[in-house]
Amino acid sequence: MNNRLYGNLIFELSKEGRRGYSLPRNHVGNYEIPASMRRTKDAELPACDELTVVRHYTNLSNNNFGVDTGFYPLGSCTMKYNPKINEEMASLPKFQNLHPLQPDNTVLGVKALVLFLEQALCTLTGLAHFTFKPYAGAHGELTGLMTIDNYHRSRGDMARKKVIVPDSAHGTNPASAAVCGLEVVEVKSMSDGTVDVDDLKRIVAEQGDEIAAMMMTNPNTLGLFEKNIPEIAELIHNCGGLMYYDGANLNPMLGVCRPGDMGFDVMHINLHKTFSTPHGGGGPGAGPVGVREGLQEFFPFVSPYNGNFCVMMRACAYILSLGAEQIKNVGPLATLNANYIKESLKDVYELPIDGLCCHEFVFDGLKDKSTGVTTMDVAKRLLDYGYHAPTIYFPLLFHESLMIEPTENESKETLDSFIAVMRKIAEEAKTHPDEVKSAPHNTPIGRVDDVLAAKHPIVTYRAMKNDEMKD
Ligand SMILES: *Cc1c(COP(=O)(O)O)cnc(C)c1O
């Protein structure tokens, strides 16, 4: 589309004999590598001049979309601003060059930081102890469920092998339960999107002796505050189970209310979401697990080391720079921003569950279904206007889910421009739907066949050259 050689691989820019770098003169003499260990033909490396290499990778990086380049309303992921002070702190050489096997007396400051973070998380959650071993939210779920399993087994209560999970839950909840060897029992949601307590009563009456735990996300995956938690916690505790809190959505609760006070026994926190670490593309993360007093002795062995220290360091910097008073504004501002977008768009996008949301909410596609324009089309068209798409087709409760989470950091101007573009797309869906259905038009790569990409991923240059490119 222009002279930037978009789409070229560095191998395709290669010209035999070109050089970008010369090795310094050898001052130490030659060492003859035994013939049996030498390659028989030269490695196939691209041969490019330095300027071509610099432009190639700089252009690639410009194709990247991040929180630092534009609005990123990806629901459930809490793509909030990552303050630069965090990066400065996490990249201090004395933290960067730590080795996990360093003697204890050389890392006393680091241990003090971990202790500080544990105390801060205990204060924010109302729980008593945290382990920092898990590397992500899902890993935290597994660690938390193993803790619960260990607890029941320590009491000789071997029959408790079932975990109650709401039908609105994040997919990692049932997956973690399955990996832990537990059976998932699904509890229904009511039409207002929160857990159906009557359905839960039925499950507890029928299978109470087998219930190990109930997993809940609050606000739940629809962005709704679960109002009946005290009653739910009482039901579960009375039948002998424990309450697990999926804390990936802790952001709107920071300093406002605490899982420990609501009756939860075990939880994980996604430090990379709530406490600001850049986490697009799958990492890095940290999923510390917190427990009520007495349960810490049941933490399982999931890793010999504490998890991603740099993520923990960023969380410390974030908490310290906001402080106890400012941190209380995070939740209300995230909630205000989400409700502002929701109310400004609900006349053109279908809002299946009306009322106040917390930090995020879900539309069920465009209100006018006659245009044939789907949530996928809206998401692709947003790219043309320079926005990252919201989360789409999740949660599974609706056919055309479009899940928007603006976070607390965005200005009113940013929210207003996003709202204007969303309204414009709704208008385009009526006036020229084909342009929306064939979007994106302004990106380096148009609409990809993601089923083909998932089924036949081509991840090597050679495979692409020889076979698949012809198909
Ligand atoms: C993101 C998320 C998870 C999983 O966390 P990872 O760090 O991606 O493993 C679990 N539950 C909810 C509600 C989430 O939003």
Coordinates of N, CA and C and ligand atoms in Angstrom, one line a residue, residues 76 136-138 141 170 172 217 246 248-249 270 272-273, ligand 1:
S76 N -12.8 -7.0 30.1 CA -12.3 -8.1 30.9 C -10.8 -8.1 31.1
A136 N 0.1 -16.0 36.5 CA -1.0 -15.4 35.7 C -2.2 -15.7 36.5
G137 N -3.3 -15.1 36.0 CA -4.6 -15.3 36.7 C -5.0 -16.7 36.7
A138 N -4.9 -17.4 35.5 CA -5.4 -18.8 35.4 C -4.5 -19.6 36.4
E141 N -5.8 -19.2 39.8 CA -7.0 -20.0 40.0 C -6.7 -21.4 40.4
H170 N -15.7 -16.5 33.4 CA -14.6 -16.5 32.5 C -14.2 -18.0 32.3
T172 N -11.6 -19.5 32.0 CA -10.5 -20.1 32.8 C -11.0 -20.8 34.1
T217 N -16.9 -14.3 40.4 CA -16.2 -13.1 39.9 C -17.1 -11.9 40.3
D246 N -12.6 -14.9 42.0 CA -11.8 -14.6 40.9 C -11.6 -13.1 40.9
A248 N -9.8 -11.1 39.1 CA -9.3 -10.4 37.8 C -10.0 -9.1 37.6
N249 N -11.2 -9.0 38.2 CA -12.0 -7.8 38.1 C -12.0 -6.9 39.3
N270 N -5.1 -10.4 39.5 CA -4.3 -10.3 38.3 C -3.5 -9.0 38.5
H272 N -1.3 -7.8 36.7 CA -1.0 -7.2 35.4 C -2.3 -6.4 35.0
K273 N -3.5 -6.7 35.5 CA -4.7 -5.9 35.1 C -4.8 -4.8 36.1
Ligands
LIG1 C1 -8.2 -12.2 32.6 C2 -9.1 -13.0 33.5 C3 -8.7 -14.3 33.9 C4 -7.4 -15.0 33.5 O1 -6.3 -14.3 33.8 P1 -4.9 -14.5 33.0 O2 -3.9 -13.7 33.7 O3 -5.2 -14.1 31.6 O4 -4.6 -16.0 33.1 C5 -9.6 -15.0 34.8 N1 -10.8 -14.5 35.1 C6 -11.2 -13.3 34.6 C7 -12.6 -12.8 35.1 C8 -10.4 -12.5 33.8 O5 -10.8 -11.3 33.4

